[in-house]
CSV table of C-alpha atoms in Angstrom, one decimal:
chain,number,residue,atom,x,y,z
A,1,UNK,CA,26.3,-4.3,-11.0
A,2,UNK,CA,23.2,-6.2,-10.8
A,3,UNK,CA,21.3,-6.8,-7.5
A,4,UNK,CA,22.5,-9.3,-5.3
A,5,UNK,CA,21.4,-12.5,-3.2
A,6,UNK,CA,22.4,-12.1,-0.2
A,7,UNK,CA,23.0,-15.3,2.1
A,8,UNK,CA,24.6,-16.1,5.4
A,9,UNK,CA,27.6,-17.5,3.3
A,10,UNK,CA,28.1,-14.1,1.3
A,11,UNK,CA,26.7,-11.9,4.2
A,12,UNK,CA,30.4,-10.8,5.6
A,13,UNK,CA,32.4,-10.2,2.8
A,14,UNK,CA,29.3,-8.2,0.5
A,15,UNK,CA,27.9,-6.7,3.6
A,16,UNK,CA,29.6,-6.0,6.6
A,17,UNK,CA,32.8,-5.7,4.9
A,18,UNK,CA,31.9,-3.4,2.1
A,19,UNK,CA,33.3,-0.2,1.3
A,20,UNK,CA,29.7,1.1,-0.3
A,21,UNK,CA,26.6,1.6,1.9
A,22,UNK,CA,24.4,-1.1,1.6
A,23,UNK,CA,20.7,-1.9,0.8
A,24,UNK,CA,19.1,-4.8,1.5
A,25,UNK,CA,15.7,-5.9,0.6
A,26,UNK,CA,14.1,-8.4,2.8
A,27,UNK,CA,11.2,-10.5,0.8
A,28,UNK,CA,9.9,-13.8,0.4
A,29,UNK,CA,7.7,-15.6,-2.5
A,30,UNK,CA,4.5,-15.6,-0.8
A,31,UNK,CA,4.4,-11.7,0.3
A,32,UNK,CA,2.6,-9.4,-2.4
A,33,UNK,CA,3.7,-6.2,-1.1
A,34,UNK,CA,7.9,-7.6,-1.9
A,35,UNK,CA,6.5,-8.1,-5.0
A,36,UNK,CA,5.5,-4.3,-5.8
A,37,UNK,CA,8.8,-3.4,-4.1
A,38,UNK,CA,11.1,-5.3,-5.8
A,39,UNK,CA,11.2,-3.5,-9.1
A,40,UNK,CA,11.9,-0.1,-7.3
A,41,UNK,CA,14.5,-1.7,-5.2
A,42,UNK,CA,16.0,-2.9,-8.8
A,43,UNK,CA,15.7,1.0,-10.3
A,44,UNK,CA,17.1,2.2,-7.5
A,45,UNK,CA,19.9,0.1,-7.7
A,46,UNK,CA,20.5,0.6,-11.8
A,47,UNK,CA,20.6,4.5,-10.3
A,48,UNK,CA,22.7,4.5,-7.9
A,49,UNK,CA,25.1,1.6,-9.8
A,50,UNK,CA,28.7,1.9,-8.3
A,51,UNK,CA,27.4,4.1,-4.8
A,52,UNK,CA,25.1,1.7,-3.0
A,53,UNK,CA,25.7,-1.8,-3.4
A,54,UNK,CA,21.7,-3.8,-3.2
A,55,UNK,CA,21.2,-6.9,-2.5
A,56,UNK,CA,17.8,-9.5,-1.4
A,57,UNK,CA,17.2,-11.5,1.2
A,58,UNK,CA,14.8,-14.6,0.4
A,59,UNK,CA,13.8,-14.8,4.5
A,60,UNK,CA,12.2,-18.1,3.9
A,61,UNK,CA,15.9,-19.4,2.5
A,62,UNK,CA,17.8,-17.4,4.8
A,63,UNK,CA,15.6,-17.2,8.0
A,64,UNK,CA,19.2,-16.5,10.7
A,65,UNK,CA,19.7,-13.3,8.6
A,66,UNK,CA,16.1,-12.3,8.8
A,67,UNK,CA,16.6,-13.6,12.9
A,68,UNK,CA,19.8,-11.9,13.3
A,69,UNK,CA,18.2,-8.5,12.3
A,70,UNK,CA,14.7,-8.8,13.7
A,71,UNK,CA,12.9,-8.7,11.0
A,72,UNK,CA,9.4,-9.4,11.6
A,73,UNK,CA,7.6,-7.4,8.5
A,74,UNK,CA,8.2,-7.8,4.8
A,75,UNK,CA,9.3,-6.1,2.6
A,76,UNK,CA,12.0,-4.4,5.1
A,77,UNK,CA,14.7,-2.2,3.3
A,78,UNK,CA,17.9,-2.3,5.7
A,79,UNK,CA,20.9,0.1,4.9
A,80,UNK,CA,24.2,-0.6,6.2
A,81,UNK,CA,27.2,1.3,6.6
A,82,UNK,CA,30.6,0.5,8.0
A,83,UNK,CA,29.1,-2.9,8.5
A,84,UNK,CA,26.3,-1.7,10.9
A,85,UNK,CA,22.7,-1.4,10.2
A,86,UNK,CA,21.6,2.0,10.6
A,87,UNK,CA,19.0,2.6,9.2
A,88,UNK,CA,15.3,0.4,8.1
A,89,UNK,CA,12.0,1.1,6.4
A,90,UNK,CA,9.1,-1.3,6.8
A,91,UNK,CA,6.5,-1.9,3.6
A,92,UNK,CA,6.3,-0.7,0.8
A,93,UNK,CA,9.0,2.6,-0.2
A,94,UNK,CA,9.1,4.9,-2.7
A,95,UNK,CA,12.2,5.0,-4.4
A,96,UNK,CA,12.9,8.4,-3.4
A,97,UNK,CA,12.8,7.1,0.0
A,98,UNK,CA,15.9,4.9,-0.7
A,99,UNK,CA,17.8,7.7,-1.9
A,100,UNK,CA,16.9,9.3,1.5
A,101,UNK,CA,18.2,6.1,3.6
A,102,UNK,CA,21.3,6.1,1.6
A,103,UNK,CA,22.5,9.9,1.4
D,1,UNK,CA,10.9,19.1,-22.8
D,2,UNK,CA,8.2,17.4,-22.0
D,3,UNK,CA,4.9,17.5,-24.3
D,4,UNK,CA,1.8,19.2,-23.0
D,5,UNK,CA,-0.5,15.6,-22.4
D,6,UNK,CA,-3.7,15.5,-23.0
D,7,UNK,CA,-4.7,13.2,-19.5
D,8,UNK,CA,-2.4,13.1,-16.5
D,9,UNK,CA,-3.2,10.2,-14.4
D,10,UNK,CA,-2.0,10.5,-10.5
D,11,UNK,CA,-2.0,7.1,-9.1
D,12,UNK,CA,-1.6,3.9,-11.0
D,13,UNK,CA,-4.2,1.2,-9.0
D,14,UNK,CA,-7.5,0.4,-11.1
D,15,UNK,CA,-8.5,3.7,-11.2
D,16,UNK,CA,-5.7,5.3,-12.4
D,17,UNK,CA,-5.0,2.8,-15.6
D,18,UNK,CA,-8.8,2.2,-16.9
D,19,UNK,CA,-8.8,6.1,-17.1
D,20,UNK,CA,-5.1,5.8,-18.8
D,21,UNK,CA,-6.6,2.8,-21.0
D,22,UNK,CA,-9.6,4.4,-21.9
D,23,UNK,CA,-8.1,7.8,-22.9
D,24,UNK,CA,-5.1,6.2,-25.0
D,25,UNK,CA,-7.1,3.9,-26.7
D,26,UNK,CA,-9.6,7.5,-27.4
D,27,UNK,CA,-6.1,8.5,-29.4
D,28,UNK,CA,-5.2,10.9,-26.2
D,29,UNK,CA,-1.5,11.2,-24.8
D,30,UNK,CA,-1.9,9.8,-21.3
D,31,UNK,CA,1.0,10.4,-18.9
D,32,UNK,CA,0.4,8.1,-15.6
D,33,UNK,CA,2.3,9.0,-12.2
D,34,UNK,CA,2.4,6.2,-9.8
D,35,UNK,CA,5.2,6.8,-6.5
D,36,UNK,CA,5.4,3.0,-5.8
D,37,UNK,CA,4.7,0.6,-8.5
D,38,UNK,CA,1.5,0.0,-10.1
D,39,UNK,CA,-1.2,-1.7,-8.4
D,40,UNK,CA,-1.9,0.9,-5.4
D,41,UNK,CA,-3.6,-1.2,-3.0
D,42,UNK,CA,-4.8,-3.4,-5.3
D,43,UNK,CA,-1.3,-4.5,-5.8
D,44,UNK,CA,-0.7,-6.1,-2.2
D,45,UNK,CA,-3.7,-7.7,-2.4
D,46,UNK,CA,-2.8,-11.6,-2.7
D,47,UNK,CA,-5.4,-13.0,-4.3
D,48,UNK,CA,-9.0,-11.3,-6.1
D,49,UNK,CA,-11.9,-13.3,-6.1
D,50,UNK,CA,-14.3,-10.7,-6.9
D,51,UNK,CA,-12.7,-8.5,-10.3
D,52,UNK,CA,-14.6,-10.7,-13.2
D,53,UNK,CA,-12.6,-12.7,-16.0
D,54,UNK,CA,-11.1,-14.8,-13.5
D,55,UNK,CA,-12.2,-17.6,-12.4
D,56,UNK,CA,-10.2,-18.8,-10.1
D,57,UNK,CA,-8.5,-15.6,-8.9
D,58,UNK,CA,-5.7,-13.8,-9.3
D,59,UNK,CA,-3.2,-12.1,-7.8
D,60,UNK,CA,-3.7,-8.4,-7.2
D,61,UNK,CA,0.0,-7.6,-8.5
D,62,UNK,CA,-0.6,-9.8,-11.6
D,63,UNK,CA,-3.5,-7.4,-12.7
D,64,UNK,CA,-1.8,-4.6,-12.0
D,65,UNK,CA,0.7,-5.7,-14.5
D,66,UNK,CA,-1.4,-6.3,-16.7
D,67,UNK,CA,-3.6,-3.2,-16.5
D,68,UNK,CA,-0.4,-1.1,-17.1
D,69,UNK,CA,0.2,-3.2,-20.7
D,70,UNK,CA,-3.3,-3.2,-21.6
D,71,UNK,CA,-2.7,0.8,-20.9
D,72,UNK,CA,1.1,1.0,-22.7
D,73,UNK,CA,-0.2,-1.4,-25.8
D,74,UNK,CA,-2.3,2.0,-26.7
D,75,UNK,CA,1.0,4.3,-26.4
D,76,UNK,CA,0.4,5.4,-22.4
D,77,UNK,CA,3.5,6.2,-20.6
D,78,UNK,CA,4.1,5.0,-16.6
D,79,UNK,CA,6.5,7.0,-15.1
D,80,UNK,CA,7.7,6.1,-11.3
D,81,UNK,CA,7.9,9.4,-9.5
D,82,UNK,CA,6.0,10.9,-6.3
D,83,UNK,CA,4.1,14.0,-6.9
D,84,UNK,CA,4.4,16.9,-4.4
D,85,UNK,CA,2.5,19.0,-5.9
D,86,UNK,CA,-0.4,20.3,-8.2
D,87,UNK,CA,-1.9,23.5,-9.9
D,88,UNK,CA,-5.0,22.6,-11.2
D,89,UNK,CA,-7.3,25.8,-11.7
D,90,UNK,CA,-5.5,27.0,-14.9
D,91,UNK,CA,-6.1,25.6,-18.3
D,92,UNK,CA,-2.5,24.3,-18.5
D,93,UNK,CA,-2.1,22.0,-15.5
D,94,UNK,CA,1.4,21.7,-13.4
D,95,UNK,CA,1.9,18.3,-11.7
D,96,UNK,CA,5.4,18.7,-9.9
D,97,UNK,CA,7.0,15.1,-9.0
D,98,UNK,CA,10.6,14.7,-7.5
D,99,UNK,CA,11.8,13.7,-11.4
D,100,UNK,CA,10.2,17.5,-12.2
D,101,UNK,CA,7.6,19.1,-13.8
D,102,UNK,CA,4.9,17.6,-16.4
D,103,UNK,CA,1.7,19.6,-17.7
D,104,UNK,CA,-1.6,18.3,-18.8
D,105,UNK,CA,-4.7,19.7,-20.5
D,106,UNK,CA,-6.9,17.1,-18.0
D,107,UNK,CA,-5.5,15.7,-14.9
D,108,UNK,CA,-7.3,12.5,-13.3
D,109,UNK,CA,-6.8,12.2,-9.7
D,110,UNK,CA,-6.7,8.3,-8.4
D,111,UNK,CA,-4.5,8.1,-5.6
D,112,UNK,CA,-6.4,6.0,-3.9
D,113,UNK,CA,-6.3,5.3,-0.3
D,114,UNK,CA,-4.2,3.8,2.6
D,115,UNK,CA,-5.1,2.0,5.3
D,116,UNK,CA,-6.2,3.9,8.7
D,117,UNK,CA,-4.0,3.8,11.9
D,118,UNK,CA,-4.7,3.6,15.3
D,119,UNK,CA,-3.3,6.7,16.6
D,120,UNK,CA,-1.6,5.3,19.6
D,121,UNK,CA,1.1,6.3,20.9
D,122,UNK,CA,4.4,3.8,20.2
D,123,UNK,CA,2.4,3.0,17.1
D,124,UNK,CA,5.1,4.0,14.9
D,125,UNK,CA,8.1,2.6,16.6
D,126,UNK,CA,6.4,-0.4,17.3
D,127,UNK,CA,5.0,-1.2,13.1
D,128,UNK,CA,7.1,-4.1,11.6
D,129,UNK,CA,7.6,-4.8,15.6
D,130,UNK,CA,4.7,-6.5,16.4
D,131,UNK,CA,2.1,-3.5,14.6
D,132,UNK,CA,1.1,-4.9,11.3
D,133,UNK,CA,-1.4,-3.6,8.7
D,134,UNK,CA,-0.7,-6.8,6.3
D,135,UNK,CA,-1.9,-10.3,8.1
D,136,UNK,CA,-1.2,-12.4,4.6
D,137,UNK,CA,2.4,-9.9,4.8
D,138,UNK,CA,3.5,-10.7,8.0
D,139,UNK,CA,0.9,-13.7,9.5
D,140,UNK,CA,4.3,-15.8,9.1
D,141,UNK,CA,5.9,-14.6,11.6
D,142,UNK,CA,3.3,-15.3,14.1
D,143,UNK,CA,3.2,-19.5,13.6
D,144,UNK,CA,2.3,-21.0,16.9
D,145,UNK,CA,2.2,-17.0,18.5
D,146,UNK,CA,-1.1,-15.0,20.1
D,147,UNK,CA,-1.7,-12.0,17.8
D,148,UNK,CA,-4.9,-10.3,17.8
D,149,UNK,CA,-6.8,-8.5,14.8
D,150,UNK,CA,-8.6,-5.2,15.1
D,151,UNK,CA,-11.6,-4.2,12.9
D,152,UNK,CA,-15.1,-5.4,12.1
D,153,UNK,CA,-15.0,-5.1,8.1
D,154,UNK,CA,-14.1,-7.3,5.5
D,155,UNK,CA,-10.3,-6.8,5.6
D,156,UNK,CA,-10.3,-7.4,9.1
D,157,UNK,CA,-12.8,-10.7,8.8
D,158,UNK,CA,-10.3,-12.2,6.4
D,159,UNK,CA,-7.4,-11.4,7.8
D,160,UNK,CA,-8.5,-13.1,11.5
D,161,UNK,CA,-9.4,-16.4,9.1
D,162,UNK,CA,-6.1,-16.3,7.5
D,163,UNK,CA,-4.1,-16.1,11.1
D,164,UNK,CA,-6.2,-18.9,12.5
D,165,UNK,CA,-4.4,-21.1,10.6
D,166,UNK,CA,-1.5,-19.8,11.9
D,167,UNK,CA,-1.3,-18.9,14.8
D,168,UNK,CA,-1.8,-20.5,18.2
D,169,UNK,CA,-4.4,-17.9,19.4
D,170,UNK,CA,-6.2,-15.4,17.8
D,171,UNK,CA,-8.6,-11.9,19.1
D,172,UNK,CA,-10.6,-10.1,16.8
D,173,UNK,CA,-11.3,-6.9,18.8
D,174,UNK,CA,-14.4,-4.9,17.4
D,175,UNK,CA,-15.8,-1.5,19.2
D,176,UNK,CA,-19.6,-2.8,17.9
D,177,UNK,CA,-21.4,-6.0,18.8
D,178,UNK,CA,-21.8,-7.1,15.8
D,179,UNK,CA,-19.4,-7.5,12.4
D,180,UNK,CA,-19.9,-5.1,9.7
D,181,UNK,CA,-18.1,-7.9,7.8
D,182,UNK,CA,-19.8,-9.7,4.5
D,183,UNK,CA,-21.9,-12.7,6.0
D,184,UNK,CA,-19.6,-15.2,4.3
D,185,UNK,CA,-17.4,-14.8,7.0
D,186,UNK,CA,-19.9,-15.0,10.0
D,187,UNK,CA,-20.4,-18.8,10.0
D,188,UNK,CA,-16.4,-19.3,9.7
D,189,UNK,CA,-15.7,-17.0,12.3
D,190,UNK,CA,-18.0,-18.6,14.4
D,191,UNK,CA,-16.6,-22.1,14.0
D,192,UNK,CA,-12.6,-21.1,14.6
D,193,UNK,CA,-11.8,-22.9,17.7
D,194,UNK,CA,-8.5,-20.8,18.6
D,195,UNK,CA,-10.5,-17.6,17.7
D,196,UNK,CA,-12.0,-15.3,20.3
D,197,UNK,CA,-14.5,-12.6,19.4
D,198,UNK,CA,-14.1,-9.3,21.6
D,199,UNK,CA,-17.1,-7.4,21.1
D,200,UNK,CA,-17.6,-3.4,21.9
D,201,UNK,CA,-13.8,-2.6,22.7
D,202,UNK,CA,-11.0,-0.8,21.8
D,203,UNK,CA,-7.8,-0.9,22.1
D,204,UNK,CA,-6.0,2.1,24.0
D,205,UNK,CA,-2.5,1.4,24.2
D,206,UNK,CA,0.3,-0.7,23.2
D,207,UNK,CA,3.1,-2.2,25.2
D,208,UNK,CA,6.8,-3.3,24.7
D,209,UNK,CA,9.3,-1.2,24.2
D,210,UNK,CA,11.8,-3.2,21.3
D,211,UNK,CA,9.3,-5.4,20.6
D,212,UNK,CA,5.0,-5.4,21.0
D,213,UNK,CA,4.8,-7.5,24.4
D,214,UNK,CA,0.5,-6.7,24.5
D,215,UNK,CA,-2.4,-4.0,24.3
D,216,UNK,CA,-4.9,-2.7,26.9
D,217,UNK,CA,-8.1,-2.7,25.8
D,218,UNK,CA,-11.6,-0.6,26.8
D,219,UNK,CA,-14.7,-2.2,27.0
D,220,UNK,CA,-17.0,0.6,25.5
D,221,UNK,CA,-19.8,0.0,27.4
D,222,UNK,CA,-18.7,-1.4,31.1
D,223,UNK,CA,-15.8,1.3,30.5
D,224,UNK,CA,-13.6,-1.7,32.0
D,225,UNK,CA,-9.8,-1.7,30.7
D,226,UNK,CA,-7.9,-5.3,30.2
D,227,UNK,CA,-4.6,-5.8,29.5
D,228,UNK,CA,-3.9,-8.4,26.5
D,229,UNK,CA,-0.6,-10.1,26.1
D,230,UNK,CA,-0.4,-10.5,22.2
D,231,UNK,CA,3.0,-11.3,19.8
D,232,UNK,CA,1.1,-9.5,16.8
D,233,UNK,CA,-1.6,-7.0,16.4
D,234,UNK,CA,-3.2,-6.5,13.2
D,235,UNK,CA,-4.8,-3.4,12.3
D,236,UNK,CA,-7.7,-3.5,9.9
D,237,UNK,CA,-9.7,-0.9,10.7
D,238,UNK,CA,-10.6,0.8,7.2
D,239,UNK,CA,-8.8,3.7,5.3
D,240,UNK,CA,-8.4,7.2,4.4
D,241,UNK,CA,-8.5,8.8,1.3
D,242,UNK,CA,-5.0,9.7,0.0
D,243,UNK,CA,-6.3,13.3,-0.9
D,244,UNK,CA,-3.6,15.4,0.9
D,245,UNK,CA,-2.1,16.9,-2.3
D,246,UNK,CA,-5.5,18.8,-3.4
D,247,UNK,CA,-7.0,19.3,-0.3
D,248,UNK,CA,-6.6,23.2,-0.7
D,249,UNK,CA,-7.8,23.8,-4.3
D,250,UNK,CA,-10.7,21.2,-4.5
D,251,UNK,CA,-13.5,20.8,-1.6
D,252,UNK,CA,-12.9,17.5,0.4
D,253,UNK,CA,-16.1,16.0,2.6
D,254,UNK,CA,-16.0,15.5,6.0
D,255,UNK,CA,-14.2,12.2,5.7
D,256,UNK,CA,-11.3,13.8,3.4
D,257,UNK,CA,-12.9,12.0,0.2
D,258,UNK,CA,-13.4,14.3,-3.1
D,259,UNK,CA,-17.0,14.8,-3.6
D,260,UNK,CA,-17.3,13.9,-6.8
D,261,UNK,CA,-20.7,12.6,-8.4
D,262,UNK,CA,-20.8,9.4,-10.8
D,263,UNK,CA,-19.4,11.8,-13.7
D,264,UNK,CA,-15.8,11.6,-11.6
D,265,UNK,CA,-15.9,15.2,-12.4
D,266,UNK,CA,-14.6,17.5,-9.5
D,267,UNK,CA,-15.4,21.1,-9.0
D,268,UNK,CA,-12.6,22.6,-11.6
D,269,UNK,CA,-13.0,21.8,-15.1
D,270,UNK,CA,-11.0,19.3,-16.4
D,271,UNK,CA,-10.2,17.6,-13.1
D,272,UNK,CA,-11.7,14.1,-12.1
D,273,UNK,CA,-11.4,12.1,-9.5
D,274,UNK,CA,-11.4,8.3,-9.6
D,275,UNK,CA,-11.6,5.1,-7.4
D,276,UNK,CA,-11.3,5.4,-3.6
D,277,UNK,CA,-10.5,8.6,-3.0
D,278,UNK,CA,-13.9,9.6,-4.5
D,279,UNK,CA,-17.2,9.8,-2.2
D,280,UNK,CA,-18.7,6.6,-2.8
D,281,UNK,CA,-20.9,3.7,-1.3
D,282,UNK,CA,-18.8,1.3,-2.6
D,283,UNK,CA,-14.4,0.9,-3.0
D,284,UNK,CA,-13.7,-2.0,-4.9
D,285,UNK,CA,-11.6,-3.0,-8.1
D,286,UNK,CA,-14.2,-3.2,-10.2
D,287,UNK,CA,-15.7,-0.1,-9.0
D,288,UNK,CA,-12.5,1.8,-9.7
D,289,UNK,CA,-12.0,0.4,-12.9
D,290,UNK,CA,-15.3,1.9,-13.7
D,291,UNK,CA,-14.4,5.4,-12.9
D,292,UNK,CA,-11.6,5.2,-14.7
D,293,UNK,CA,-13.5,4.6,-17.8
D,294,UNK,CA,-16.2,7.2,-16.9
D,295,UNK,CA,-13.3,10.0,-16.1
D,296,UNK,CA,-11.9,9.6,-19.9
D,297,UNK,CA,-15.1,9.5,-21.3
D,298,UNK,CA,-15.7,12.8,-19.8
D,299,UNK,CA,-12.2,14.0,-20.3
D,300,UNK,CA,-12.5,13.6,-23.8
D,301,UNK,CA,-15.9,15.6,-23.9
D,302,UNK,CA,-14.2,18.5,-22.0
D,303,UNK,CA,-11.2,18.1,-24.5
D,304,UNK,CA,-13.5,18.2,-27.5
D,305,UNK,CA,-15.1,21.5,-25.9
D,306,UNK,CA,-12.0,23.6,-25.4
């Protein structure tokens, strides 16, 4: 399953209402740092293919999302679970870490 | 199983793939070990005026990419793994990572740095909240806000010009009287109508509990504290050497930097230490890039010795 793009249509149904934890990547086009993290968040996800569903948030296209969840620092990694966020990494992680947020 | 390499790099910025470049083009097998992806530091930088060959800048993750294929065209390998630990006195060198264990006749050390907190209580909680170490990151979400920038170097300079534009109101807090910023950015500085220079302070705490709501700050020399209501801090206030992992085989100076001379060579034969984690005058690209190619010159003479 590749990575998704997550927007405020999709949000519910791939997010919230997913039987898989959840990964999110927060990023935007201008931010280097989402740049060096986006092909670790895309390992990760070949990795953990069929456990954790991943998907990116553009916060300049989908700036409620980034709102709803306070996101004020980019790249953010959000994990959900049973539809709530619990957990969230600011910057830059190594992919290790991800595994760590979604055991 | 894995070969015994001739080079293992620890850290892929500038550093890291010059030495990797270098010693693959030299006909060595170079393994490289970067925990992130390439680029270290160098990487989030958004644009670099100052690495030669490009005139009109480029992006710091742009190199980066193309350091690692200028490494990989000559047959080095980039694997994605954190290392937690090293055995370096023996001939045979162990580099354990979290994807397991790889051994290396030569290992080059250039983890670089990272940049230097405040130490504050709430600091933590409060990063991505308010607490940034990123301005051209996170300056965004601070249009039209009050932030304030701590620090009296370059990064700290530029990052203070780059809010300006942004935001509504911006501090640069500095515990001298003067900037130990470049001069480019004096004049600049100095013109910035929504920018406010506080000299000889510090700042002590942070407030806000979900959410950074403002700092106090102590004048150094009256001893006077202010409170400062800010959206955004920005923390600029230099780096320390990533050097943890070695710190009890190979003698670290005061600071925590390897004390390396311009050989890159460390105290155990067949180690080297490259870029900013090395005690240096100056921690730039180009400066790393050099090591790099220093450290496989020098690997190669040990190699040739054995």
């Amino acid at each position: 399953m590749a990575v998704l793009t997550i927007t405020k249509d999709n949000f519910q149904k791939e997010v919230l209402e997913s039987a898989q934890p959840v990964l999110l990547d927060f990023w935007a086009s201008w931010c280097g740092p989402c740049k060096m993290f986006s092909p670790i968040v895309d390992e990760f996800a070949e990795e953990r293919e069929g456990e954790v569903k991943v998907g990116k948030v553009n916060i300049d296209e989908e700036p409620e999302l980034a709102n709803q969840f306070g996101i004020m620092s980019i790249p953010t990694a959000l994990v959900f679970k049973n539809g709530q966020a619990v957990e969230s990494a600011v910057g830059v992680q190594p992919k290790e870490r991800l595994w760590d947020m979604t055991k | 199983m894995e070969p015994l390499y001739d080079m293992i790099v620890i850290g892929g910025g500038p550093g890291g793939y010059s030495a990797a470049l270098y010693a693959a083009r030299a006909g060595l097998q170079v393994l490289l070990l970067e925990q992130l992806s390439p680029g270290g530091q160098m990487g989030l930088t958004d644009t670099i005026d100052n690495y030669p060959g490009f005139p009109q800048g480029v992006s710091g993750f742009e190199l980066a990419q193309k350091m690692k294929e200028g490494a990989e065209r000559f047959h080095a390998v980039t694997k994605l793994t954190k290392v937690v630990r090293v055995r370096l006195s023996q001939e045979e060198k162990e580099v354990v990572t979290a994807q397991g264990v790889y051994r290396g006749k030569t290992v080059v050390l250039a983890c670089g740095a990272r940049p230097r907190t405040l130490e504050l209580p709430k600091e933590d909680r409060l990063t991505g909240r308010g607490v940034s170490y990123c301005a051209t990151c996170d300056g965004m979400f601070y249009r039209r806000k009050t932030v304030a920038v701590v620090g009296g170097g370059n990064t700290a300079a530029a990052d203070a010009l780059y809010l300006k534009n942004l935001c509504e109101k911006v501090y640069l807090i500095h515990r001298r009287d003067s900037l130990r910023a470049s001069r480019v950015y004096w004049e600049p500085l100095r013109k910035a109508e929504n920018l406010e220079m506080i000299w000889d302070s510090q700042v002590t705490a942070l407030f806000g509990e979900e959410k950074l709501s403002g700092i106090a700050i102590k004048n150094k020399k009256t001893g006077k504290e202010a409170s400062l209501s800010c959206d955004g801090l920005f923390v600029a206030i230099g780096t320390l050497p990533n050097t943890e992992l070695v710190r009890e085989q190979l003698k670290l100076d005061e600071a925590g930097y390897i004390p390396a001379d311009e050989t890159t060579r460390t105290e155990i034969p067949g180690v080297f230490a490259v870029g900013d984690l090395r005690r240096k005058p100056l921690r730039q690209v180009v400066t790393a890039a050099s090591d790099g190619a220093v450290a496989a010159h020098f690997a190669e003479e040990y190699l040739a010795t054995r």
